[in-house]
XYZ file of N, CA, C and O in Angstrom:
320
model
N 1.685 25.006 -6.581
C 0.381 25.335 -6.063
C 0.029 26.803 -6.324
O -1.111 27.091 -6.689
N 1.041 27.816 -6.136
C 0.992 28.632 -6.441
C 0.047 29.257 -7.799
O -1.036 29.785 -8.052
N 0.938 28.917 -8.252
C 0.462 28.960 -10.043
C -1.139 28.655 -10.080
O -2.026 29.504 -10.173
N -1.267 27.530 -10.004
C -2.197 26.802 -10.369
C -3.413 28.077 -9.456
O -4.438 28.488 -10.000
N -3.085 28.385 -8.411
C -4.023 29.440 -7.218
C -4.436 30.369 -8.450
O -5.492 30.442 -9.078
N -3.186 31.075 -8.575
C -3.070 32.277 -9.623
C -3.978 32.248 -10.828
O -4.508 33.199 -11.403
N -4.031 31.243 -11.032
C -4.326 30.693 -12.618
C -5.989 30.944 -12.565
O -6.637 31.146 -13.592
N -6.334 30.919 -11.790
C -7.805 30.889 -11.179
C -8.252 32.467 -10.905
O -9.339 32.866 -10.489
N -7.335 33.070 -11.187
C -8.107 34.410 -10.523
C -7.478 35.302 -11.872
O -8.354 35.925 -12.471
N -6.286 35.423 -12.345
C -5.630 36.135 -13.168
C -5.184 35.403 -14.550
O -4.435 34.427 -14.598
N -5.840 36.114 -15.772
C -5.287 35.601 -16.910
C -4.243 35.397 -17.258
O -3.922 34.407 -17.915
N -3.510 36.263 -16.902
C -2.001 36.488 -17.295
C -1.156 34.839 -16.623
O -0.691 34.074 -17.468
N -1.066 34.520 -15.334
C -1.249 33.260 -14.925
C -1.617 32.226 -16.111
O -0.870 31.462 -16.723
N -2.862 32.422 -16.227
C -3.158 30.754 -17.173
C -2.409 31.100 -18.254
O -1.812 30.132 -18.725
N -2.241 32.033 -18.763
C -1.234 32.227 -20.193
C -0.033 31.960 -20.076
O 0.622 31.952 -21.118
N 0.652 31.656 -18.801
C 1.733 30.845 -18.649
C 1.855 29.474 -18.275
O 2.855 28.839 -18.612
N 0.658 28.796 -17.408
C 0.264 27.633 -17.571
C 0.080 27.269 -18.529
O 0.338 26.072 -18.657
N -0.470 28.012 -19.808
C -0.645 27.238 -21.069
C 0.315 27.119 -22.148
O 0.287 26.332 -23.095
N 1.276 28.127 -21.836
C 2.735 28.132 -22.619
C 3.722 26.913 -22.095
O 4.339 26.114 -22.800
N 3.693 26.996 -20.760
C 4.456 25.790 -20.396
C 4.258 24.495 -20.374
O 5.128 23.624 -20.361
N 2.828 24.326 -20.368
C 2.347 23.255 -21.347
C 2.369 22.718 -22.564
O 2.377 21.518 -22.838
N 2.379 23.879 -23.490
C 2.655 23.512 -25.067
C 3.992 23.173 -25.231
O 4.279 22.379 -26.126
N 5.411 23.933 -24.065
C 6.573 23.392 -24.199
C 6.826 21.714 -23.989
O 7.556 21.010 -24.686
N 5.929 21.250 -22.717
C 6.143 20.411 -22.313
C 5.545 19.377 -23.301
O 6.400 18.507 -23.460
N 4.582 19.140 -23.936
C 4.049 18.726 -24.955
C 4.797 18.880 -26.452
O 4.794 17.935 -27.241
N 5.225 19.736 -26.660
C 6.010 19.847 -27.583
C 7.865 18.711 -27.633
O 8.745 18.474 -28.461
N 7.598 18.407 -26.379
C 8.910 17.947 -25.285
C 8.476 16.216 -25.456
O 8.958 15.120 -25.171
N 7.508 16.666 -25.973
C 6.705 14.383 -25.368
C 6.436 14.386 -24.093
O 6.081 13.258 -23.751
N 6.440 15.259 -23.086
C 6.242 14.837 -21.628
C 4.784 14.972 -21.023
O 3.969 15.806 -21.417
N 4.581 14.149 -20.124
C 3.323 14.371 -19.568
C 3.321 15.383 -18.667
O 4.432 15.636 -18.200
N 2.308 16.119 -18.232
C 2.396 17.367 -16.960
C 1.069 17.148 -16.214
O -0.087 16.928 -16.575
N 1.947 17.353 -14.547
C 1.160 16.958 -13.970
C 0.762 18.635 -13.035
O 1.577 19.554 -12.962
N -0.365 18.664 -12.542
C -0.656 19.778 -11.724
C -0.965 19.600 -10.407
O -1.971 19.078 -9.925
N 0.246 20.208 -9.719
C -0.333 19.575 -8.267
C -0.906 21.285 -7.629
O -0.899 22.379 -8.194
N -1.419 20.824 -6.065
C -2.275 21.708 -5.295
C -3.682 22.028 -6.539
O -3.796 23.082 -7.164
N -4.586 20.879 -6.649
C -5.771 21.817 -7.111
C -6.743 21.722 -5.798
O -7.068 20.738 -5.134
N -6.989 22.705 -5.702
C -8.060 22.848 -4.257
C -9.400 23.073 -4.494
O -10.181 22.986 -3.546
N -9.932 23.439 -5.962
C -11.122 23.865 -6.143
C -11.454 23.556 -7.549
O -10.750 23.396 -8.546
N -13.095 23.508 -7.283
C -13.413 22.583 -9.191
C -12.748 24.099 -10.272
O -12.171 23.767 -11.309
N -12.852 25.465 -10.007
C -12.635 25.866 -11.049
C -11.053 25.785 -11.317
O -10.709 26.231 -12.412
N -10.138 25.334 -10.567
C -8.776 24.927 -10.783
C -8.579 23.783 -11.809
O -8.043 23.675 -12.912
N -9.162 23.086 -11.068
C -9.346 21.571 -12.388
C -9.821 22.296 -13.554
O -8.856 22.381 -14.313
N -10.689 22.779 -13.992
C -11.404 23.097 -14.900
C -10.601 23.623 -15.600
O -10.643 23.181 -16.749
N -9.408 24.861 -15.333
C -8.599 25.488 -16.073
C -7.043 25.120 -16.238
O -6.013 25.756 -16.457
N -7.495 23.351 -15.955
C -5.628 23.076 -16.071
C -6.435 21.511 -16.763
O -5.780 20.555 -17.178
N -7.650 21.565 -16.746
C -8.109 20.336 -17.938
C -8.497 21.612 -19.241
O -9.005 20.936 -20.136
N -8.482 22.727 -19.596
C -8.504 23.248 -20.667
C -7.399 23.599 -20.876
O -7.263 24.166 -21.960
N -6.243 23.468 -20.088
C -5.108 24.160 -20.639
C -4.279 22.437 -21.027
O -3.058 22.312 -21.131
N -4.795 21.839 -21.108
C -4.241 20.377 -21.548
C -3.396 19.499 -20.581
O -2.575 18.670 -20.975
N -3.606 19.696 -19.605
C -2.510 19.024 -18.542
C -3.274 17.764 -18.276
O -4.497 17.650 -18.367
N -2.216 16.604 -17.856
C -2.684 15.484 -18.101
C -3.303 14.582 -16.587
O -4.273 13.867 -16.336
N -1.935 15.187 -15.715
C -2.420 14.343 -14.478
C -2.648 15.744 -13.012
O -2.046 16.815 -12.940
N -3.463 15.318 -12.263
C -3.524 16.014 -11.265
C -3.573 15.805 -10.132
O -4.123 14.768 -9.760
N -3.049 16.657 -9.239
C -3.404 16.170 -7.410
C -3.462 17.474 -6.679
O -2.850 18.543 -6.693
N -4.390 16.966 -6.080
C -5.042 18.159 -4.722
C -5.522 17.559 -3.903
O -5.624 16.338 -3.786
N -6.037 18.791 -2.929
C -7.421 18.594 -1.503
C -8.772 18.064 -2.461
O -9.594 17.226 -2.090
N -8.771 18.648 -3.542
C -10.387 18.966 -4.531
C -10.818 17.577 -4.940
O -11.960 17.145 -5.096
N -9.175 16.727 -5.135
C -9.960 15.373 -5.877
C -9.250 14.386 -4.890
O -9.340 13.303 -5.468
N -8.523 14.167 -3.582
C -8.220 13.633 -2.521
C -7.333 14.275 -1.488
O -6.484 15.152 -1.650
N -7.825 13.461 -0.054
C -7.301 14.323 0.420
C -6.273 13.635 0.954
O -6.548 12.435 0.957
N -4.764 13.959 1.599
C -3.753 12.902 2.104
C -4.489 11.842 3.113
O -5.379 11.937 3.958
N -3.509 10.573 2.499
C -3.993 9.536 3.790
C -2.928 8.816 4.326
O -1.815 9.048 3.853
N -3.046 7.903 5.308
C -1.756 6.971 5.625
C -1.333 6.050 4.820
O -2.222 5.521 4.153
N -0.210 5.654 4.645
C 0.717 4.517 3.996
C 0.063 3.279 4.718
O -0.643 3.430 5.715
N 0.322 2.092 4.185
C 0.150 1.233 4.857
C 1.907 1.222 5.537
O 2.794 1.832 4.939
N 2.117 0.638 6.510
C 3.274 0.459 7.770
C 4.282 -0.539 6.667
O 4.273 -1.648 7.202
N 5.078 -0.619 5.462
C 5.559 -1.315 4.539
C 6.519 -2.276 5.084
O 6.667 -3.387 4.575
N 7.279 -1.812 6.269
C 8.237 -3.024 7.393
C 6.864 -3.881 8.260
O 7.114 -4.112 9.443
N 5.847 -4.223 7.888
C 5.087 -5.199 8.726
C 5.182 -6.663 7.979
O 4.689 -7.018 6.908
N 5.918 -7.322 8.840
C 5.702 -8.789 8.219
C 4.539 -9.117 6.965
O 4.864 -9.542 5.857
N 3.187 -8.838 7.369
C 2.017 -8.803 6.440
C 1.711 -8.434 5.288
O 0.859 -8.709 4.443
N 2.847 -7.533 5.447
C 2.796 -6.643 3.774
C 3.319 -7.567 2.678
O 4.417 -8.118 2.605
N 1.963 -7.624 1.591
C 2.487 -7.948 0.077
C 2.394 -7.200 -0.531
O 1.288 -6.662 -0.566
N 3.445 -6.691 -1.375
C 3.026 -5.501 -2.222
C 2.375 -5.796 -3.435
O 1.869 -4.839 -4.021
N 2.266 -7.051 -3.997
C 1.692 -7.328 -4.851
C 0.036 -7.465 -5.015
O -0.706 -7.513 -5.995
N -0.215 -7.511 -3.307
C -1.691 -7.755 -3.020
C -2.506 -6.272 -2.551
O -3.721 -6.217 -2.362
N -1.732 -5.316 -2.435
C -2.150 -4.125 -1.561
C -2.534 -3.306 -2.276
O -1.849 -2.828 -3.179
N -3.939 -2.913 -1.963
C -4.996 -2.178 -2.628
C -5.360 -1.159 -1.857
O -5.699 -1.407 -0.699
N -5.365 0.496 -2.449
C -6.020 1.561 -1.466
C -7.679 1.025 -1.323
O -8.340 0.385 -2.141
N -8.037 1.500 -0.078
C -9.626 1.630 0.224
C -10.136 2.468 -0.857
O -11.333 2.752 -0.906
């Protein structure tokens, strides 16, 4: 989360987000960015090529469904 904060205010930051990206890519791996809290965060970790993301900005935590309830199919269980 850190980073990603940083990355938003200081260049020097995204120039290491974007190096460790080209490693990871260079690697075959996907990279994911977690803590984005704000659109210009997204904005500078979808130009620096990163693939998946999670924050407050694009959801916010919710409950599990209760997975020990008799009722539960996991095959049928869909988020709202």
């Amino acid at each position: 989360r850190e980073l990603v904060a940083q990355a938003a205010l200081h260049k020097n930051f995204y120039a290491v987000i974007r190096g460790l990206v080209q490693i990871a890519k260079d690697c075959g791996q996907l990279i994911l960015a977690e803590g984005i809290e704000t659109e210009k965060e997204l904005g500078l970790m979808l130009d620096a090529g990163i693939d998946l993301f999670q924050g407050y900005f694009l959801a916010r935590p919710s409950e599990l469904p209760d997975l020990h309830q008799p009722h539960y199919d996991k095959h049928s269980y869909s988020p709202n």
